[in-house]
Amino acid sequence: MRRRLWFGLVVVLLLALVACSTKQSPAITDPKSTEAHTISGTWWLMCGLASAVYLVVGGLIVVALFRGRRKGGPTPFRIRDNTFIVVGGLIIPAAILLVLGAQVVHASNNLRQPEKNPLHIEVVGKRWWWAVSYPDQGITTANEVHIPVGRPIEIGLDSDNVIHSFWVPQLGGKVDLIPGQHNIWRLKATKSGTFRGECAEFCGLQHARMNFLVVAQPAATFDQWLVRHQLPPSGPDNQLAATGQMIFMREPCSGCHTIRGTTADGTIGPDLTDVGSRLALGANTIPNTDGYLSGWIVDSQSIKPGNLMPPIPMSSSDLQAVVAYLRSLK
Ligand code: CUA
């Protein structure tokens, strides 16, 4: 019996260690926005109360196991009145649920309150990527949302296909993107950093690879980003990239992707105006390096099967040129 108990304890400890060591994963217990602080506060209260109940009940079981039944002596002690059941089974659980209920109502009322002078951003859920635009600034990008720290943000959420769900655990709760319904997520980042977001509603074959990044920057850095992105990219600055631009416009690429300031104006795939400066590719599926970019162009289906981009066969010199061109777009 004791050996089994020790084994159980060791397993629980190991699980706790694994949970603590996966720092890479975004966690709601690491809040970086006003909304996320409210949510994590509620989470800690729930966790604390649940742990207390678990420890008390578990402790009673362990005491009972180790004590065992008394040999001889008087008849074993039994609870003759209902005090134990009324207090332990009704009053204490009711009090706990009441506290949790009050906290949840209070927290929900405080989430997503409109504030003055928000920055408007629109996000549309696509077939496994996210179209991101700043309507007041005329900027369009994909899978990467830049926001300033400290300023209220309003993100309008829509979908042109099935239901997706926009979730950045460190910045707030999930909000669904529902075809035909315009939902709004409001938040205010309290710390700068790059936070991973993901789709939290099963939406098809590549649901698990429908990720994105939110880059929260100090106001001044964000303003620089904004100004730089308002201007169309300043044409290729070397011969290889110029050749790449020509090939890009000749091949099917330009029918599906937009690059501002050029004839490429497709809207099926992500806007590539700033693809050279993005942190990742394929909705945060692969790193944005020349090798991965080449692989994606030639056969994105082997990386993310079912996405809408067909394989684009190209000679290696053409591919090199196209990659050089895309790399120059910042
Ligand atoms: Cu989009 Cu799951």
PDB file of C-alpha atoms and ligand atoms in Angstrom, residues 126 128 130 163-165 199-204 207-208 210, ligand 1:
ATOM      1  CA  LYS A 126      -9.035  32.422 -43.659  1.00  0.00           C
ATOM      2  CA  TRP A 128      -5.858  28.343 -42.006  1.00  0.00           C
ATOM      3  CA  TRP A 130      -5.224  35.214 -40.573  1.00  0.00           C
ATOM      4  CA  ILE A 163     -15.900  29.339 -37.385  1.00  0.00           C
ATOM      5  CA  HIS A 164     -12.408  29.987 -36.009  1.00  0.00           C
ATOM      6  CA  SER A 165     -11.411  31.247 -32.587  1.00  0.00           C
ATOM      7  CA  CYS A 199      -6.948  29.058 -33.472  1.00  0.00           C
ATOM      8  CA  ALA A 200      -8.983  27.566 -30.651  1.00  0.00           C
ATOM      9  CA  GLU A 201     -11.906  26.149 -32.605  1.00  0.00           C
ATOM     10  CA  PHE A 202     -11.561  23.071 -34.810  1.00  0.00           C
ATOM     11  CA  CYS A 203     -11.809  24.380 -38.362  1.00  0.00           C
ATOM     12  CA  GLY A 204     -10.517  21.663 -40.653  1.00  0.00           C
ATOM     13  CA  HIS A 207      -6.564  23.772 -37.569  1.00  0.00           C
ATOM     14  CA  ALA A 208      -3.495  22.899 -35.501  1.00  0.00           C
ATOM     15  CA  MET A 210      -3.411  28.045 -37.805  1.00  0.00           C
TER      16      MET A 210
HETATM   17 CU1  CUA B   1      -9.080  28.051 -37.546  1.00  0.00          CU
HETATM   18 CU2  CUA B   1      -9.077  26.205 -36.068  1.00  0.00          CU
END
